[in-house]
mmCIF file of C-alpha atoms in Angstrom:
data_model
loop_
_atom_site.group_PDB
_atom_site.id
_atom_site.type_symbol
_atom_site.label_atom_id
_atom_site.label_comp_id
_atom_site.label_asym_id
_atom_site.label_seq_id
_atom_site.Cartn_x
_atom_site.Cartn_y
_atom_site.Cartn_z
ATOM 1 C CA UNK A 1183 37.090 22.628 -0.327
ATOM 2 C CA UNK A 1184 36.900 22.854 3.368
ATOM 3 C CA UNK A 1185 35.061 25.871 4.684
ATOM 4 C CA UNK A 1186 37.942 27.140 7.015
ATOM 5 C CA UNK A 1187 40.319 26.781 3.994
ATOM 6 C CA UNK A 1188 38.098 28.741 1.573
ATOM 7 C CA UNK A 1189 37.571 31.614 4.222
ATOM 8 C CA UNK A 1190 41.382 31.809 5.016
ATOM 9 C CA UNK A 1191 42.194 31.973 1.208
ATOM 10 C CA UNK A 1192 39.545 34.696 0.512
ATOM 11 C CA UNK A 1193 40.965 36.621 3.482
ATOM 12 C CA UNK A 1194 44.552 36.420 2.566
ATOM 13 C CA UNK A 1195 43.934 37.088 -1.165
ATOM 14 C CA UNK A 1196 42.741 40.452 -0.340
ATOM 15 C CA UNK A 1197 39.276 40.218 -1.648
ATOM 16 C CA UNK A 1198 36.889 43.226 -0.703
ATOM 17 C CA UNK A 1199 33.339 41.575 -1.242
ATOM 18 C CA UNK A 1200 31.819 38.067 -0.703
ATOM 19 C CA UNK A 1201 28.531 36.358 -0.838
ATOM 20 C CA UNK A 1202 27.217 32.786 -0.183
ATOM 21 C CA UNK A 1203 25.036 30.714 -2.459
ATOM 22 C CA UNK A 1204 23.526 27.297 -2.179
ATOM 23 C CA UNK A 1205 21.737 25.571 -5.137
ATOM 24 C CA UNK A 1206 22.004 28.847 -7.075
ATOM 25 C CA UNK A 1207 20.126 30.597 -4.366
ATOM 26 C CA UNK A 1208 21.759 33.623 -2.424
ATOM 27 C CA UNK A 1209 21.546 32.825 1.232
ATOM 28 C CA UNK A 1210 24.059 35.549 2.351
ATOM 29 C CA UNK A 1211 24.185 38.858 0.423
ATOM 30 C CA UNK A 1212 27.128 40.915 -0.705
ATOM 31 C CA UNK A 1213 28.747 43.184 1.778
ATOM 32 C CA UNK A 1214 29.553 46.745 1.431
ATOM 33 C CA UNK A 1215 32.865 47.644 0.108
ATOM 34 C CA UNK A 1216 35.768 46.916 2.479
ATOM 35 C CA UNK A 1217 34.042 45.124 5.318
ATOM 36 C CA UNK A 1218 35.007 41.671 4.274
ATOM 37 C CA UNK A 1219 36.022 40.154 7.819
ATOM 38 C CA UNK A 1220 32.483 40.605 9.340
ATOM 39 C CA UNK A 1221 30.996 39.031 6.056
ATOM 40 C CA UNK A 1222 33.268 36.008 6.291
ATOM 41 C CA UNK A 1223 32.241 35.484 9.887
ATOM 42 C CA UNK A 1224 28.471 35.764 8.818
ATOM 43 C CA UNK A 1225 29.222 33.396 5.927
ATOM 44 C CA UNK A 1226 30.704 30.771 8.387
ATOM 45 C CA UNK A 1227 27.806 31.102 10.694
ATOM 46 C CA UNK A 1228 25.170 30.562 7.951
ATOM 47 C CA UNK A 1229 26.939 27.441 6.548
ATOM 48 C CA UNK A 1230 27.209 25.916 10.080
ATOM 49 C CA UNK A 1231 23.403 26.635 10.817
ATOM 50 C CA UNK A 1232 22.195 25.455 7.528
ATOM 51 C CA UNK A 1233 24.052 22.119 8.007
ATOM 52 C CA UNK A 1234 25.660 19.682 5.494
ATOM 53 C CA UNK A 1235 25.475 20.528 1.771
ATOM 54 C CA UNK A 1236 27.324 21.922 -1.038
ATOM 55 C CA UNK A 1237 27.884 25.836 -0.920
ATOM 56 C CA UNK A 1238 29.512 28.252 -3.182
ATOM 57 C CA UNK A 1239 31.341 31.430 -1.928
ATOM 58 C CA UNK A 1240 31.823 34.109 -4.488
ATOM 59 C CA UNK A 1241 34.449 36.743 -3.869
ATOM 60 C CA UNK A 1242 35.591 39.838 -5.874
ATOM 61 C CA UNK A 1243 37.231 43.122 -5.291
ATOM 62 C CA UNK A 1244 34.613 45.264 -6.950
ATOM 63 C CA UNK A 1245 30.961 45.043 -7.872
ATOM 64 C CA UNK A 1246 31.837 45.229 -11.672
ATOM 65 C CA UNK A 1247 34.396 42.225 -11.439
ATOM 66 C CA UNK A 1248 33.522 38.796 -12.292
ATOM 67 C CA UNK A 1249 33.603 37.023 -8.870
ATOM 68 C CA UNK A 1250 35.788 33.991 -8.252
ATOM 69 C CA UNK A 1251 33.970 30.940 -6.861
ATOM 70 C CA UNK A 1252 34.976 28.710 -3.997
ATOM 71 C CA UNK A 1253 33.027 25.497 -3.817
ATOM 72 C CA UNK A 1254 32.563 24.207 -0.266
ATOM 73 C CA UNK A 1255 31.519 20.636 0.719
ATOM 74 C CA UNK A 1256 30.373 21.042 4.306
ATOM 75 C CA UNK A 1257 29.334 18.057 6.523
ATOM 76 C CA UNK A 1258 28.969 14.320 5.976
ATOM 77 C CA UNK A 1259 28.552 13.980 2.087
ATOM 78 C CA UNK A 1260 27.553 10.400 2.614
ATOM 79 C CA UNK A 1261 24.503 11.511 4.461
ATOM 80 C CA UNK A 1262 23.812 14.211 1.767
ATOM 81 C CA UNK A 1263 23.857 11.684 -1.087
ATOM 82 C CA UNK A 1264 21.675 9.038 0.845
ATOM 83 C CA UNK A 1265 19.171 11.937 1.541
ATOM 84 C CA UNK A 1266 18.998 12.740 -2.167
ATOM 85 C CA UNK A 1267 18.452 8.992 -3.026
ATOM 86 C CA UNK A 1268 15.410 8.658 -0.766
ATOM 87 C CA UNK A 1269 12.459 10.394 -2.253
ATOM 88 C CA UNK A 1270 9.906 11.978 0.100
ATOM 89 C CA UNK A 1271 6.576 10.428 -0.301
ATOM 90 C CA UNK A 1272 3.459 12.417 0.505
ATOM 91 C CA UNK A 1273 1.334 10.383 2.988
ATOM 92 C CA UNK A 1274 -1.812 11.616 1.117
ATOM 93 C CA UNK A 1275 -0.390 10.376 -2.176
ATOM 94 C CA UNK A 1276 0.089 6.935 -0.612
ATOM 95 C CA UNK A 1277 -3.447 6.986 0.593
ATOM 96 C CA UNK A 1278 -4.941 7.918 -2.752
ATOM 97 C CA UNK A 1279 -2.798 5.172 -4.375
ATOM 98 C CA UNK A 1280 -4.290 2.539 -1.973
ATOM 99 C CA UNK A 1281 -7.760 3.797 -2.666
ATOM 100 C CA UNK A 1282 -7.119 3.725 -6.459
ATOM 101 C CA UNK A 1283 -5.828 0.102 -6.160
ATOM 102 C CA UNK A 1284 -8.906 -0.941 -4.183
ATOM 103 C CA UNK A 1285 -11.147 0.749 -6.744
ATOM 104 C CA UNK A 1286 -9.451 -1.265 -9.619
ATOM 105 C CA UNK A 1287 -9.593 -4.572 -7.732
ATOM 106 C CA UNK A 1288 -13.304 -3.802 -6.899
ATOM 107 C CA UNK A 1289 -13.947 -3.114 -10.577
ATOM 108 C CA UNK A 1290 -12.285 -6.359 -11.786
ATOM 109 C CA UNK A 1291 -14.295 -8.321 -9.150
ATOM 110 C CA UNK A 1292 -17.389 -6.713 -10.310
ATOM 111 C CA UNK A 1293 -16.654 -8.028 -13.870
ATOM 112 C CA UNK A 1294 -15.769 -11.408 -12.650
ATOM 113 C CA UNK A 1295 -19.103 -11.496 -10.788
ATOM 114 C CA UNK A 1296 -21.008 -10.471 -13.730
ATOM 115 C CA UNK A 1297 -19.481 -13.111 -15.896
ATOM 116 C CA UNK A 1298 -20.143 -15.762 -13.249
ATOM 117 C CA UNK A 1299 -23.734 -14.620 -12.842
ATOM 118 C CA UNK A 1300 -24.286 -15.052 -16.485
ATOM 119 C CA UNK A 1301 -22.690 -18.545 -16.375
ATOM 120 C CA UNK A 1302 -24.737 -19.553 -13.346
ATOM 121 C CA UNK A 1303 -27.877 -18.435 -15.183
ATOM 122 C CA UNK A 1304 -26.951 -20.510 -18.092
ATOM 123 C CA UNK A 1305 -26.099 -23.553 -15.877
ATOM 124 C CA UNK A 1306 -29.456 -23.058 -14.121
ATOM 125 C CA UNK A 1307 -31.357 -22.958 -17.407
ATOM 126 C CA UNK A 1308 -29.556 -26.198 -18.679
ATOM 127 C CA UNK A 1309 -30.185 -28.026 -15.484
ATOM 128 C CA UNK A 1310 -33.934 -27.005 -15.567
ATOM 129 C CA UNK A 1311 -34.070 -28.213 -19.208
ATOM 130 C CA UNK A 1312 -32.390 -31.538 -18.469
ATOM 131 C CA UNK A 1313 -34.835 -32.072 -15.466
ATOM 132 C CA UNK A 1314 -37.778 -31.426 -17.765
ATOM 133 C CA UNK A 1315 -36.422 -33.949 -20.117
ATOM 134 C CA UNK A 1316 -35.656 -36.534 -17.558
ATOM 135 C CA UNK A 1317 -39.306 -36.054 -16.222
ATOM 136 C CA UNK A 1318 -40.545 -36.522 -19.805
ATOM 137 C CA UNK A 1319 -38.581 -39.675 -20.167
ATOM 138 C CA UNK A 1320 -39.729 -41.043 -16.781
ATOM 139 C CA UNK A 1321 -43.443 -40.531 -17.785
ATOM 140 C CA UNK A 1322 -42.771 -41.946 -21.185
ATOM 141 C CA UNK A 1323 -41.028 -44.983 -20.107
ATOM 142 C CA UNK A 1324 -43.108 -48.176 -20.297
ATOM 143 C CA UNK A 1325 -43.342 -51.009 -17.919
ATOM 144 C CA UNK A 1326 -41.842 -53.341 -20.572
ATOM 145 C CA UNK A 1327 -38.024 -53.671 -20.431
ATOM 146 C CA UNK A 1328 -38.092 -54.807 -24.094
ATOM 147 C CA UNK A 1329 -39.707 -51.480 -25.267
ATOM 148 C CA UNK A 1330 -37.591 -49.320 -22.981
ATOM 149 C CA UNK A 1331 -34.440 -47.753 -24.020
ATOM 150 C CA UNK A 1332 -32.178 -48.832 -21.079
ATOM 151 C CA UNK A 1333 -29.265 -46.504 -21.801
ATOM 152 C CA UNK A 1334 -31.212 -43.226 -22.491
ATOM 153 C CA UNK A 1335 -32.264 -42.566 -18.909
ATOM 154 C CA UNK A 1336 -28.820 -43.445 -17.447
ATOM 155 C CA UNK A 1337 -27.219 -41.189 -20.044
ATOM 156 C CA UNK A 1338 -29.290 -38.169 -19.183
ATOM 157 C CA UNK A 1339 -28.667 -38.669 -15.443
ATOM 158 C CA UNK A 1340 -24.892 -39.073 -16.099
ATOM 159 C CA UNK A 1341 -24.857 -35.909 -18.073
ATOM 160 C CA UNK A 1342 -26.700 -33.967 -15.340
ATOM 161 C CA UNK A 1343 -24.354 -35.327 -12.781
ATOM 162 C CA UNK A 1344 -21.349 -34.109 -14.782
ATOM 163 C CA UNK A 1345 -23.100 -30.757 -15.244
ATOM 164 C CA UNK A 1346 -23.598 -30.334 -11.587
ATOM 165 C CA UNK A 1347 -19.958 -31.434 -10.737
ATOM 166 C CA UNK A 1348 -18.767 -28.768 -13.084
ATOM 167 C CA UNK A 1349 -21.243 -26.135 -11.972
ATOM 168 C CA UNK A 1350 -20.833 -26.427 -8.123
ATOM 169 C CA UNK A 1351 -17.233 -24.975 -8.055
ATOM 170 C CA UNK A 1352 -18.225 -22.137 -10.156
ATOM 171 C CA UNK A 1353 -21.073 -21.399 -7.789
ATOM 172 C CA UNK A 1354 -18.622 -21.582 -4.898
ATOM 173 C CA UNK A 1355 -16.194 -19.311 -6.707
ATOM 174 C CA UNK A 1356 -19.107 -16.853 -7.405
ATOM 175 C CA UNK A 1357 -20.042 -16.672 -3.895
ATOM 176 C CA UNK A 1358 -16.406 -16.252 -2.698
ATOM 177 C CA UNK A 1359 -15.889 -13.448 -5.097
ATOM 178 C CA UNK A 1360 -19.097 -11.897 -3.583
ATOM 179 C CA UNK A 1361 -17.711 -12.093 -0.101
ATOM 180 C CA UNK A 1362 -14.271 -10.655 -1.233
ATOM 181 C CA UNK A 1363 -16.003 -7.664 -2.989
ATOM 182 C CA UNK A 1364 -17.893 -6.944 0.286
ATOM 183 C CA UNK A 1365 -14.754 -7.089 2.279
ATOM 184 C CA UNK A 1366 -13.003 -4.542 -0.177
ATOM 185 C CA UNK A 1367 -15.988 -2.300 0.037
ATOM 186 C CA UNK A 1368 -15.849 -2.321 3.788
ATOM 187 C CA UNK A 1369 -12.242 -1.621 3.731
ATOM 188 C CA UNK A 1370 -12.526 1.387 1.344
ATOM 189 C CA UNK A 1371 -15.774 3.011 2.775
ATOM 190 C CA UNK A 1372 -16.342 1.952 6.256
ATOM 191 C CA UNK A 1373 -12.750 2.086 7.569
ATOM 192 C CA UNK A 1374 -12.520 4.250 10.651
ATOM 193 C CA UNK A 1375 -11.012 7.822 10.365
ATOM 194 C CA UNK A 1376 -7.417 7.860 11.480
ATOM 195 C CA UNK A 1377 -6.854 9.431 14.916
ATOM 196 C CA UNK A 1378 -3.378 10.608 13.935
ATOM 197 C CA UNK A 1379 -0.468 8.861 12.302
ATOM 198 C CA UNK A 1380 0.320 5.511 14.157
ATOM 199 C CA UNK A 1381 3.895 5.103 15.527
ATOM 200 C CA UNK A 1382 6.234 3.140 13.344
ATOM 201 C CA UNK A 1383 6.271 0.168 15.722
ATOM 202 C CA UNK A 1384 2.403 0.001 15.787
ATOM 203 C CA UNK A 1385 2.388 -0.027 11.956
ATOM 204 C CA UNK A 1386 4.759 -3.097 12.114
ATOM 205 C CA UNK A 1387 2.357 -4.831 14.580
ATOM 206 C CA UNK A 1388 -0.580 -4.025 12.308
ATOM 207 C CA UNK A 1389 1.244 -5.536 9.379
ATOM 208 C CA UNK A 1390 2.271 -8.670 11.377
ATOM 209 C CA UNK A 1391 -1.459 -8.981 12.572
ATOM 210 C CA UNK A 1392 -2.630 -8.940 8.987
ATOM 211 C CA UNK A 1393 -0.191 -11.618 7.796
ATOM 212 C CA UNK A 1394 -1.107 -13.792 10.943
ATOM 213 C CA UNK A 1395 -4.890 -13.408 10.166
ATOM 214 C CA UNK A 1396 -4.212 -14.550 6.532
ATOM 215 C CA UNK A 1397 -2.837 -17.779 7.868
ATOM 216 C CA UNK A 1398 -6.407 -18.772 8.872
ATOM 217 C CA UNK A 1399 -7.905 -18.467 5.475
ATOM 218 C CA UNK A 1400 -8.452 -22.312 5.349
ATOM 219 C CA UNK A 1401 -10.347 -22.160 8.565
ATOM 220 C CA UNK A 1402 -13.474 -20.039 7.541
ATOM 221 C CA UNK A 1403 -14.887 -19.827 10.950
ATOM 222 C CA UNK A 1404 -11.814 -18.307 12.791
ATOM 223 C CA UNK A 1405 -10.942 -16.337 9.671
ATOM 224 C CA UNK A 1406 -14.392 -14.515 9.551
ATOM 225 C CA UNK A 1407 -14.198 -14.050 13.410
ATOM 226 C CA UNK A 1408 -10.805 -12.351 13.046
ATOM 227 C CA UNK A 1409 -11.969 -10.084 10.421
ATOM 228 C CA UNK A 1410 -14.973 -9.037 12.557
ATOM 229 C CA UNK A 1411 -12.498 -8.266 15.389
ATOM 230 C CA UNK A 1412 -10.376 -6.325 12.920
ATOM 231 C CA UNK A 1413 -13.266 -4.226 11.635
ATOM 232 C CA UNK A 1414 -14.233 -3.103 15.079
ATOM 233 C CA UNK A 1415 -10.768 -2.463 16.546
ATOM 234 C CA UNK A 1416 -9.331 1.113 16.390
ATOM 235 C CA UNK A 1417 -5.875 0.284 17.836
ATOM 236 C CA UNK A 1418 -3.665 -2.802 18.220
ATOM 237 C CA UNK A 1419 -4.449 -3.031 21.978
ATOM 238 C CA UNK A 1420 -8.171 -3.092 21.132
ATOM 239 C CA UNK A 1421 -7.664 -6.015 18.666
ATOM 240 C CA UNK A 1422 -5.628 -7.784 21.365
ATOM 241 C CA UNK A 1423 -8.472 -7.421 23.862
ATOM 242 C CA UNK A 1424 -11.220 -8.563 21.600
ATOM 243 C CA UNK A 1425 -8.922 -11.589 20.429
ATOM 244 C CA UNK A 1426 -8.305 -12.588 24.049
ATOM 245 C CA UNK A 1427 -12.152 -12.577 24.762
ATOM 246 C CA UNK A 1428 -12.653 -14.646 21.521
ATOM 247 C CA UNK A 1429 -9.898 -17.296 22.037
ATOM 248 C CA UNK A 1430 -7.221 -17.244 24.666
ATOM 249 C CA UNK A 1431 -5.051 -19.634 22.815
ATOM 250 C CA UNK A 1432 -4.950 -17.522 19.649
ATOM 251 C CA UNK A 1433 -4.229 -14.469 21.892
ATOM 252 C CA UNK A 1434 -1.069 -16.317 23.340
ATOM 253 C CA UNK A 1435 -0.028 -17.305 19.881
ATOM 254 C CA UNK A 1436 -0.238 -13.758 18.386
ATOM 255 C CA UNK A 1437 1.237 -12.082 21.582
ATOM 256 C CA UNK A 1438 4.595 -14.111 21.028
ATOM 257 C CA UNK A 1439 4.629 -12.931 17.289
ATOM 258 C CA UNK A 1440 4.121 -9.152 17.950
#
């Protein structure tokens, strides 16, 4: 029901008392007996000032009567529905969630590193043992080709080469995980204290810069330099200034994107 319609109906029906409610909360108290018109004016003012929403006007002739209810849908109900559908998120909760995610990722990386450490140790022991056996075979090998066992030395060397071929990627993965763990620790504990909430446009720029930096993961030298610039930059402008000093071509490329 429209606000004007409800107020008119209450007035013409001869009600003596009225009060305004919203979400079961009284926001306009009952009037004294007989002073209904000033109360209706007050109710209209309260609804207008409180803005869009669903209100209930209760009207009665006496305090002992069960009041009649007039449900008012005031303002744009589409905006009200959309507002209800969009939950309010506490910024502190988002920050804590990010820290939790980083902590979980860091713990997983620690476990991976521990497993790789054990595997690397085992590989190093195997390599040392094979080197020792190869050395023993070399010393025991006679000058006579007839008495020598031609395939034994070659087999041992082939096995060692295969072991090194398998172990080298594991070592590379181990050190890559170490570097990633250090980066996460830096993000978590050494990030600069916020100077205030960044404007929405700057947040978008920061996200674009992060995506752009990740495009250079296959170029370690540039990738590491960009991370160093990011670590010492407090704002987007500072990042762009350091980038211009590092490489003008990269600066022009990023400037077009943000």
